[in-house]
CSV table of C-alpha atoms in Angstrom, one decimal:
chain,number,residue,atom,x,y,z
O,1,MET,CA,17.2,-23.2,-19.3
O,2,PRO,CA,18.5,-22.6,-15.8
O,3,SER,CA,16.9,-19.8,-13.7
O,4,LEU,CA,18.8,-16.6,-13.4
O,5,LEU,CA,17.8,-16.5,-9.8
O,6,THR,CA,21.0,-18.4,-9.0
O,7,ARG,CA,23.0,-15.2,-10.1
O,8,GLN,CA,21.1,-13.1,-7.5
O,9,PRO,CA,20.9,-12.6,-3.8
O,10,ALA,CA,18.1,-14.6,-2.1
O,11,LEU,CA,14.7,-13.2,-2.6
O,12,PRO,CA,12.8,-12.0,0.5
O,13,ALA,CA,9.9,-14.1,1.6
O,14,ALA,CA,6.5,-13.4,0.2
O,15,PRO,CA,4.0,-11.3,2.3
O,16,SER,CA,2.4,-13.3,5.0
O,17,TYR,CA,-1.1,-13.4,3.4
O,18,GLY,CA,-3.7,-14.8,5.6
O,19,LYS,CA,-1.6,-14.5,8.7
O,20,SER,CA,-0.3,-11.0,9.3
O,21,SER,CA,-0.8,-8.9,6.1
O,22,ILE,CA,-2.6,-5.7,5.5
O,23,GLY,CA,-5.3,-7.7,3.9
O,24,ASP,CA,-6.1,-9.4,7.2
O,25,LEU,CA,-6.9,-6.3,9.2
O,26,LEU,CA,-10.4,-5.1,8.1
O,27,SER,CA,-11.5,-8.7,7.8
O,28,SER,CA,-10.3,-9.5,11.4
O,29,ALA,CA,-12.0,-6.3,12.6
O,30,ALA,CA,-15.2,-7.5,10.9
O,31,ALA,CA,-14.9,-10.8,12.7
O,32,VAL,CA,-14.6,-9.1,16.0
O,33,LEU,CA,-17.8,-7.2,15.3
O,34,GLY,CA,-19.7,-10.4,14.5
O,35,VAL,CA,-19.8,-10.2,10.7
O,36,PRO,CA,-20.4,-13.7,9.3
O,37,GLY,CA,-17.8,-15.2,7.0
O,38,TYR,CA,-14.7,-13.6,8.6
O,39,GLU,CA,-12.1,-15.0,10.9
O,40,ASN,CA,-10.1,-12.9,13.4
O,41,VAL,CA,-6.7,-14.2,12.2
O,42,LEU,CA,-4.9,-11.3,13.8
O,43,LYS,CA,-6.3,-12.1,17.2
O,44,LEU,CA,-7.6,-8.6,17.8
O,45,PRO,CA,-9.2,-7.9,21.1
O,46,VAL,CA,-12.9,-7.8,21.5
O,47,ALA,CA,-14.5,-4.4,21.2
O,48,PRO,CA,-18.0,-3.1,20.1
O,49,ARG,CA,-16.5,-0.2,18.1
O,50,ILE,CA,-13.4,-0.3,15.9
O,51,CYS,CA,-11.6,2.5,14.2
O,52,VAL,CA,-9.0,1.5,11.6
O,53,VAL,CA,-6.6,4.3,10.7
O,54,LEU,CA,-4.7,3.9,7.5
O,55,VAL,CA,-1.7,6.2,7.3
O,56,ASP,CA,-0.4,6.3,3.7
O,57,GLY,CA,3.3,5.7,3.6
O,58,LEU,CA,4.1,5.2,7.3
O,59,GLY,CA,6.5,2.2,7.2
O,60,LYS,CA,7.4,0.7,10.6
O,61,SER,CA,11.1,1.6,10.2
O,62,LEU,CA,10.2,5.2,9.5
O,63,LEU,CA,8.1,5.5,12.6
O,64,LYS,CA,11.0,4.1,14.6
O,65,GLN,CA,13.6,6.3,13.0
O,66,ARG,CA,11.5,9.5,13.5
O,67,ALA,CA,10.1,8.6,16.9
O,68,SER,CA,11.2,12.0,18.4
O,69,HIS,CA,8.6,13.7,16.1
O,70,ALA,CA,5.8,11.4,17.3
O,71,PRO,CA,6.0,11.3,21.1
O,72,PHE,CA,2.4,10.1,21.5
O,73,LEU,CA,2.8,7.2,19.1
O,74,ARG,CA,6.3,6.5,20.5
O,75,THR,CA,4.6,5.9,23.9
O,76,VAL,CA,2.0,3.7,22.3
O,77,VAL,CA,4.7,1.5,20.7
O,78,ALA,CA,6.6,1.3,24.0
O,79,GLU,CA,3.5,0.4,26.1
O,80,ASP,CA,1.6,-1.9,23.7
O,81,SER,CA,2.3,-5.3,25.2
O,82,ARG,CA,-1.2,-6.5,25.7
O,83,GLY,CA,-3.0,-9.0,23.6
O,84,GLU,CA,-1.8,-11.6,21.0
O,85,HIS,CA,-2.1,-9.4,17.9
O,86,PRO,CA,1.0,-8.8,15.7
O,87,ARG,CA,2.7,-5.5,16.0
O,88,THR,CA,3.9,-5.6,12.4
O,89,LEU,CA,1.9,-6.3,9.2
O,90,GLN,CA,3.2,-7.0,5.7
O,91,ALA,CA,2.1,-4.7,2.9
O,92,ALA,CA,0.7,-6.5,-0.2
O,93,PHE,CA,3.0,-6.9,-3.2
O,94,PRO,CA,3.8,-4.6,-4.9
O,95,SER,CA,4.1,-2.3,-1.9
O,96,THR,CA,1.9,0.4,-3.4
O,97,THR,CA,-1.3,2.0,-2.5
O,98,ALA,CA,-3.6,0.6,-5.1
O,99,THR,CA,-2.6,-3.0,-4.3
O,100,SER,CA,-2.5,-2.7,-0.5
O,101,LEU,CA,-5.7,-0.7,-0.1
O,102,THR,CA,-7.5,-3.2,-2.2
O,103,SER,CA,-6.2,-6.1,-0.1
O,104,LEU,CA,-7.3,-4.2,3.0
O,105,GLY,CA,-10.7,-3.4,1.6
O,106,THR,CA,-11.5,-6.9,0.3
O,107,GLY,CA,-9.4,-9.2,2.4
O,108,VAL,CA,-8.2,-10.8,-0.9
O,109,VAL,CA,-4.7,-11.3,-2.2
O,110,PRO,CA,-3.4,-9.3,-5.2
O,111,GLY,CA,-3.4,-12.2,-7.5
O,112,LEU,CA,-7.2,-12.6,-7.0
O,113,HIS,CA,-8.3,-9.0,-6.8
O,114,GLY,CA,-6.1,-8.0,-9.7
O,115,MET,CA,-4.8,-4.7,-8.6
O,116,VAL,CA,-1.2,-5.8,-9.2
O,117,GLY,CA,0.5,-2.4,-9.5
O,118,TYR,CA,0.2,1.4,-9.8
O,119,ASP,CA,-0.3,0.9,-13.5
O,120,VAL,CA,-0.4,-2.4,-15.3
O,121,LEU,CA,-1.3,-3.9,-18.7
O,122,ASP,CA,-5.0,-4.3,-19.5
O,123,PRO,CA,-4.7,-7.2,-21.9
O,124,ARG,CA,-8.2,-6.6,-23.3
O,125,GLN,CA,-7.2,-3.2,-24.6
O,126,ASP,CA,-3.5,-4.0,-25.1
O,127,LYS,CA,-2.9,-0.8,-23.1
O,128,VAL,CA,-1.3,0.2,-19.8
O,129,VAL,CA,-3.9,1.5,-17.4
O,130,ASN,CA,-3.6,3.4,-14.1
O,131,LEU,CA,-5.3,1.9,-11.1
O,132,LEU,CA,-5.1,4.9,-8.7
O,133,GLY,CA,-5.9,8.5,-9.5
O,134,ASN,CA,-6.0,8.4,-13.3
O,135,TRP,CA,-8.3,5.5,-13.9
O,136,ASP,CA,-8.8,4.5,-17.5
O,137,ALA,CA,-12.3,5.1,-19.0
O,138,GLY,CA,-12.2,1.7,-20.6
O,139,VAL,CA,-11.9,-0.2,-17.3
O,140,ASP,CA,-14.9,-0.9,-15.2
O,141,PRO,CA,-13.8,-1.0,-11.5
O,142,LEU,CA,-16.3,-3.7,-10.6
O,143,THR,CA,-15.3,-5.9,-13.5
O,144,TRP,CA,-11.5,-5.4,-13.0
O,145,GLN,CA,-11.9,-6.1,-9.2
O,146,PRO,CA,-15.0,-8.4,-8.8
O,147,TYR,CA,-14.6,-9.4,-5.2
O,148,GLY,CA,-17.0,-8.0,-2.6
O,149,THR,CA,-15.5,-5.7,0.0
O,150,VAL,CA,-15.5,-6.0,3.8
O,151,PHE,CA,-17.7,-2.9,4.0
O,152,GLU,CA,-20.3,-4.4,1.7
O,153,LYS,CA,-20.6,-7.5,3.8
O,154,ALA,CA,-20.2,-5.8,7.2
O,155,SER,CA,-22.9,-3.1,6.6
O,156,ALA,CA,-25.7,-5.7,7.1
O,157,THR,CA,-24.4,-6.4,10.6
O,158,VAL,CA,-22.8,-3.1,11.8
O,159,PRO,CA,-22.8,0.5,10.7
O,160,THR,CA,-19.7,1.2,8.6
O,161,THR,CA,-18.2,4.6,7.8
O,162,THR,CA,-15.3,5.8,5.7
O,163,VAL,CA,-13.7,9.2,6.6
O,164,SER,CA,-11.4,10.4,3.8
O,165,LEU,CA,-10.8,13.2,1.4
O,166,PRO,CA,-13.9,14.4,-0.5
O,167,HIS,CA,-12.6,13.6,-4.0
O,168,PHE,CA,-12.3,9.9,-3.1
O,169,ALA,CA,-16.1,9.6,-2.4
O,170,ASN,CA,-17.0,7.9,-5.7
O,171,SER,CA,-13.6,7.5,-7.3
O,172,PRO,CA,-13.0,4.3,-9.4
O,173,MET,CA,-10.4,3.2,-6.8
O,174,THR,CA,-12.9,3.5,-4.0
O,175,ARG,CA,-15.5,1.6,-6.0
O,176,ALA,CA,-13.0,-1.1,-6.8
O,177,ALA,CA,-11.5,-1.5,-3.3
O,178,LEU,CA,-13.5,0.2,-0.5
O,179,ARG,CA,-17.1,0.5,-1.7
O,180,GLY,CA,-20.0,-0.2,0.6
O,181,SER,CA,-19.6,2.2,3.6
O,182,SER,CA,-21.1,5.5,4.4
O,183,PHE,CA,-18.6,8.0,3.0
O,184,ARG,CA,-17.8,11.2,4.9
O,185,GLY,CA,-15.5,13.4,2.8
O,186,VAL,CA,-13.5,16.1,4.7
O,187,GLN,CA,-10.4,18.0,3.6
O,188,SER,CA,-9.2,19.1,7.0
O,189,LYS,CA,-7.2,16.5,9.1
O,190,SER,CA,-8.6,17.8,12.3
O,191,GLU,CA,-12.2,17.6,11.0
O,192,ARG,CA,-11.5,14.0,9.8
O,193,VAL,CA,-10.6,13.1,13.4
O,194,GLU,CA,-13.8,14.8,14.7
O,195,ILE,CA,-16.1,13.1,12.2
O,196,ALA,CA,-14.5,9.7,12.9
O,197,ALA,CA,-15.1,10.1,16.6
O,198,GLU,CA,-18.7,11.2,16.0
O,199,ALA,CA,-19.3,8.2,13.8
O,200,LEU,CA,-18.0,5.9,16.5
O,201,ALA,CA,-20.2,7.5,19.1
O,202,ALA,CA,-23.3,7.5,17.0
O,203,THR,CA,-24.2,3.8,17.5
O,204,PRO,CA,-23.4,1.1,20.1
O,205,THR,CA,-21.4,-0.8,17.5
O,206,SER,CA,-19.5,0.5,14.5
O,207,LEU,CA,-16.6,0.1,12.1
O,208,VAL,CA,-14.9,3.3,11.0
O,209,TYR,CA,-12.1,3.6,8.5
O,210,LEU,CA,-10.0,6.8,8.7
O,211,TYR,CA,-7.6,7.5,5.8
O,212,TRP,CA,-4.6,9.8,6.3
O,213,SER,CA,-2.9,10.7,3.1
O,214,GLU,CA,-0.6,13.7,3.8
O,215,LEU,CA,2.5,11.8,5.0
O,216,ASP,CA,2.8,10.0,1.7
O,217,LYS,CA,2.4,13.2,-0.3
O,218,ALA,CA,5.2,14.9,1.7
O,219,GLY,CA,7.5,11.9,1.3
O,220,HIS,CA,7.0,11.8,-2.5
O,221,ALA,CA,7.5,15.5,-2.9
O,222,HIS,CA,10.2,16.2,-0.4
O,223,GLY,CA,11.6,12.9,1.0
O,224,ILE,CA,11.4,11.2,4.3
O,225,ASP,CA,14.4,13.2,5.6
O,226,SER,CA,12.7,16.5,4.9
O,227,PRO,CA,11.3,19.0,7.4
O,228,GLN,CA,8.0,18.8,5.5
O,229,TRP,CA,7.7,15.0,6.2
O,230,GLU,CA,8.6,15.5,9.9
O,231,ARG,CA,5.9,18.2,10.2
O,232,GLU,CA,3.3,15.8,8.8
O,233,LEU,CA,4.4,13.1,11.2
O,234,GLU,CA,4.0,15.6,14.0
O,235,GLU,CA,0.5,16.5,12.8
O,236,LEU,CA,-0.4,12.8,12.6
O,237,ASP,CA,0.8,12.3,16.1
O,238,ALA,CA,-1.3,15.1,17.4
O,239,GLY,CA,-4.3,13.9,15.5
O,240,MET,CA,-4.1,10.4,16.9
O,241,LYS,CA,-3.8,11.9,20.4
O,242,ARG,CA,-7.0,13.9,19.8
O,243,LEU,CA,-8.7,10.8,18.4
O,244,ALA,CA,-7.8,8.8,21.5
O,245,ALA,CA,-9.3,11.5,23.7
O,246,ALA,CA,-12.5,11.9,21.6
O,247,VAL,CA,-13.8,8.4,21.0
O,248,PRO,CA,-16.0,6.3,23.3
O,249,ALA,CA,-14.1,4.4,26.0
O,250,ASP,CA,-14.9,1.0,24.5
O,251,THR,CA,-13.4,1.8,21.1
O,252,LEU,CA,-10.5,-0.2,19.6
O,253,ILE,CA,-8.2,2.1,17.6
O,254,LEU,CA,-5.9,0.4,15.2
O,255,LEU,CA,-3.3,2.3,13.2
O,256,THR,CA,-1.5,0.8,10.2
O,257,ALA,CA,-0.1,1.8,6.8
O,258,ASP,CA,-0.2,0.6,3.2
O,259,HIS,CA,3.6,0.6,2.6
O,260,GLY,CA,6.8,2.2,3.8
O,261,MET,CA,9.1,4.5,1.8
O,262,ILE,CA,12.7,5.2,1.0
O,263,ASP,CA,14.4,8.2,-0.5
O,264,VAL,CA,16.0,7.7,-3.9
O,265,PRO,CA,18.9,10.2,-4.7
O,266,ARG,CA,18.5,12.1,-8.0
O,267,ALA,CA,21.5,10.3,-9.5
O,268,ALA,CA,19.9,7.0,-8.8
O,269,ARG,CA,16.7,7.7,-10.8
O,270,ILE,CA,17.4,6.0,-14.0
O,271,ASP,CA,15.8,6.3,-17.5
O,272,TYR,CA,16.3,2.7,-18.6
O,273,SER,CA,14.8,3.4,-22.0
O,274,LEU,CA,18.2,4.9,-22.9
O,275,PHE,CA,19.7,1.4,-22.9
O,276,PRO,CA,18.4,-0.6,-25.9
O,277,GLU,CA,19.3,-4.0,-24.4
O,278,LEU,CA,17.0,-3.3,-21.4
O,279,VAL,CA,13.9,-2.9,-23.6
O,280,ALA,CA,14.7,-5.4,-26.4
O,281,GLY,CA,11.5,-7.2,-27.3
O,282,VAL,CA,9.5,-5.2,-24.8
O,283,ARG,CA,6.0,-4.1,-25.9
O,284,HIS,CA,4.8,-2.3,-22.8
O,285,THR,CA,6.4,-1.0,-19.6
O,286,ALA,CA,4.4,-0.3,-16.4
O,287,GLY,CA,4.5,-0.5,-12.6
O,288,GLU,CA,6.3,1.5,-10.0
O,289,PRO,CA,9.8,2.9,-10.5
O,290,ARG,CA,10.9,0.4,-7.8
O,291,MET,CA,8.9,-2.6,-9.2
O,292,VAL,CA,8.8,-2.5,-13.0
O,293,HIS,CA,6.6,-4.7,-15.2
O,294,LEU,CA,8.0,-5.5,-18.6
O,295,TYR,CA,5.5,-7.0,-21.1
O,296,LEU,CA,7.1,-8.7,-24.1
O,297,GLU,CA,6.0,-8.9,-27.7
O,298,ALA,CA,4.0,-12.0,-28.5
O,299,ASP,CA,6.8,-13.5,-30.6
O,300,VAL,CA,9.6,-13.1,-28.1
O,301,THR,CA,11.1,-16.5,-27.2
O,302,GLU,CA,12.0,-17.8,-23.8
O,303,GLU,CA,15.6,-17.5,-24.7
O,304,SER,CA,15.2,-13.8,-25.6
O,305,ARG,CA,13.4,-13.2,-22.3
O,306,GLN,CA,16.4,-14.7,-20.5
O,307,HIS,CA,18.7,-12.5,-22.5
O,308,LEU,CA,16.7,-9.5,-21.4
O,309,MET,CA,16.9,-10.4,-17.8
O,310,ALA,CA,20.6,-11.1,-18.1
O,311,ALA,CA,21.1,-7.6,-19.5
O,312,TRP,CA,19.3,-6.1,-16.5
O,313,LEU,CA,21.4,-8.1,-14.2
O,314,ASP,CA,24.6,-7.2,-16.0
O,315,LYS,CA,23.8,-3.5,-15.5
O,316,PHE,CA,21.9,-3.4,-12.2
O,317,GLY,CA,22.4,-6.8,-10.6
O,318,LYS,CA,23.9,-5.3,-7.5
O,319,GLN,CA,20.9,-3.0,-7.1
O,320,ALA,CA,17.9,-5.0,-8.2
O,321,TRP,CA,16.4,-8.5,-8.7
O,322,ALA,CA,15.0,-9.7,-12.1
O,323,LEU,CA,12.3,-12.3,-12.0
O,324,THR,CA,10.0,-13.9,-14.5
O,325,ARG,CA,6.2,-13.7,-14.0
O,326,GLU,CA,6.2,-17.4,-13.2
O,327,GLU,CA,9.0,-17.1,-10.6
O,328,ALA,CA,7.2,-14.3,-8.8
O,329,ILE,CA,4.0,-16.3,-8.8
O,330,ASP,CA,5.8,-19.4,-7.6
O,331,ALA,CA,7.4,-17.3,-4.8
O,332,GLY,CA,3.9,-16.4,-3.6
O,333,TYR,CA,4.4,-12.7,-4.1
O,334,PHE,CA,0.9,-12.2,-5.4
O,335,GLY,CA,-0.7,-15.0,-3.4
O,336,GLU,CA,-3.1,-17.2,-5.4
O,337,VAL,CA,-3.4,-15.8,-9.0
O,338,ARG,CA,-6.5,-16.3,-11.0
O,339,GLU,CA,-6.2,-16.8,-14.7
O,340,ALA,CA,-7.6,-13.4,-15.7
O,341,VAL,CA,-4.9,-11.6,-13.7
O,342,GLN,CA,-1.9,-13.5,-14.9
O,343,ALA,CA,-1.5,-11.4,-18.1
O,344,ARG,CA,-1.7,-8.2,-16.0
O,345,ILE,CA,1.6,-9.2,-14.5
O,346,GLY,CA,4.8,-8.4,-16.5
O,347,ASP,CA,6.6,-11.2,-18.3
O,348,VAL,CA,9.7,-9.8,-16.5
O,349,LEU,CA,9.7,-8.0,-13.1
O,350,ILE,CA,12.5,-5.7,-11.9
O,351,LEU,CA,12.5,-5.3,-8.2
O,352,ALA,CA,14.7,-2.6,-6.7
O,353,ARG,CA,16.9,-3.8,-3.8
O,354,GLU,CA,19.0,-0.6,-3.2
O,355,PRO,CA,17.9,3.0,-3.3
O,356,ILE,CA,17.3,3.2,-7.0
O,357,ALA,CA,14.3,3.9,-9.3
O,358,PHE,CA,13.7,3.0,-12.9
O,359,TYR,CA,11.7,5.1,-15.4
O,360,ASP,CA,10.7,4.8,-19.0
O,361,LEU,CA,10.7,8.4,-20.2
O,362,ARG,CA,9.2,7.3,-23.5
O,363,ARG,CA,6.0,6.6,-21.5
O,364,VAL,CA,6.1,8.9,-18.4
O,365,ARG,CA,6.8,12.6,-18.1
O,366,LEU,CA,10.1,13.9,-17.1
O,367,GLN,CA,8.5,15.4,-14.0
O,368,ALA,CA,8.0,11.9,-12.6
O,369,MET,CA,11.7,11.7,-11.9
O,370,GLU,CA,11.4,14.5,-9.4
O,371,VAL,CA,9.7,12.2,-6.9
O,372,VAL,CA,12.0,11.7,-3.9
O,373,GLY,CA,10.3,9.2,-1.6
O,374,GLN,CA,9.6,5.9,-3.3
O,375,HIS,CA,8.1,2.5,-2.7
O,376,GLY,CA,6.8,-0.6,-4.6
O,377,SER,CA,9.5,-3.2,-4.0
O,378,ILE,CA,9.8,-6.1,-1.6
O,379,THR,CA,12.5,-4.7,0.8
O,380,LYS,CA,11.9,-4.7,4.5
O,381,THR,CA,11.6,-0.9,4.6
O,382,GLU,CA,8.9,-0.8,2.0
O,383,ARG,CA,6.9,-3.9,3.1
O,384,GLU,CA,6.8,-3.7,6.9
O,385,VAL,CA,4.1,-1.5,8.4
O,386,PRO,CA,3.1,-1.0,12.0
O,387,LEU,CA,0.0,-2.3,13.7
O,388,LEU,CA,-0.5,0.0,16.7
O,389,ARG,CA,-3.3,-0.5,19.2
O,390,ILE,CA,-3.9,3.1,20.4
O,391,PRO,CA,-5.4,3.2,24.0
O,392,VAL,CA,-8.4,5.4,24.5
O,393,THR,CA,-7.6,8.2,26.9
O,394,ALA,CA,-9.5,7.8,30.1
O,395,LYS,CA,-12.2,10.5,30.5
O,396,LYS,CA,-12.2,12.5,33.6
O,397,ALA,CA,-15.4,12.2,35.7
O,398,LYS,CA,-17.4,15.4,35.8
O,399,GLY,CA,-18.3,16.5,39.3
O,400,LYS,CA,-20.3,19.4,40.7
O,401,ARG,CA,-18.4,22.6,41.0
O,402,ARG,CA,-18.0,23.8,44.5
C-alpha cells in the first residue's frame, strides 16, 4: 500500500541529534570539565565553571520577536560571535518538556530514553501514563528511563548542582531525567540566581544547572502575545543580567530552552473525538495537542490504519501531517529506537503544521482546551531554541577610598 506521505507537504528534517540538539549540551559541558566518556560535540569554549540555564518555552523565534523586552539578552545575541559553538539548538521530538529535558539530562535520544511524549501508552499496563507532573504510581522512573544521567557520571569528577523549584527535588521526572546532582530548591527567581552564583563560586570547578519555568507557564495560561508573557521575559532578562554580574569571572554561562511555543486560537482547539472517523479502531489516545499519539486496537489491519490516516488528512490535511510509527522512526524523529520503546509510540502520529491543537475530550478535561500557548510538533517555531553564551560582567577593581 503506497504511503500517504505523498499526499502531504514534505516533512521537516529530524532533530540534529549528536550534532546540535538539546541532548548535546550538558554532555558537551561535561566534556569541557574533563568528565570521562563525553565529547564536546558543540565545541563549547574551555572554562572551569559552567552554568547551564534552561528557560522553559523560550523558542529562538520568540526571543527574536520580543527582543525589545529583553535588552540584555538582545545585546548578547548581537555580540556573540566568538567561538565555534552553534547559536541554535534543536529540541528533541516531540518538542515537549519531558522529552527534551530527559535528552538534556542523559545525552540520549528519545527513542532510547523512552520519554516520547507528555503522556504516552505504557504497554505493560495497557494504560496511558503521564511523564511530567502527574507520574503514574505503576511506573518506576528508573525502569522506564534506565540510562544514567550526565550528573551521575559528572559528580565523580566535578561538583554538580541543580537550582530549581522545591517541588521538583525528588519528583519522578527529576529521578528519571536529572538525578545525580546536589539539589537546591528555591521558589523565588532572584534567589535561584543568587544560589546558582554561590554554587559556582564555592569550588574551583563546577557544573550548575539553573531551571527557569515561569515563561512557559505564562505562555500556556495567557499566550506569547500577552503582557504576562512579556513581563516574564523582562524578569528573565533582568535575572540573567544579575547572574552575569554575580558569578566568578571564569564562568561559562549558557542559556537555552527545551522547546518554543505558538499561540493557538480558541476556534482552532479541536475536540477530534466528535468525529467517529478520526477515532475508528483507536484504543488509546495520548501525547500533546500538537503531536497526538493514536494507539490502535490489536486487530486493526494495515488497511484500516491507512483509512484512519486518510480520514485525518481529508479533514485536517492542510493543517497537520499524519504519519505511521514506522515512518516517524524511519525519518529519525526519535533517533535510534530500542525495542521496549517502540510500543510507547502511537501507531499513528498527528503532527500539527498550522496553529491548531487536537484534544480528546473523552480522556482530558474541558479545562485543557483553555491553554493558549502550545508546543509539541516539529515546526521551526517549536523546535528551534537558542544557545546563548552570556558574557560575565567584568568586576570593578576595589581601590582604597581617598
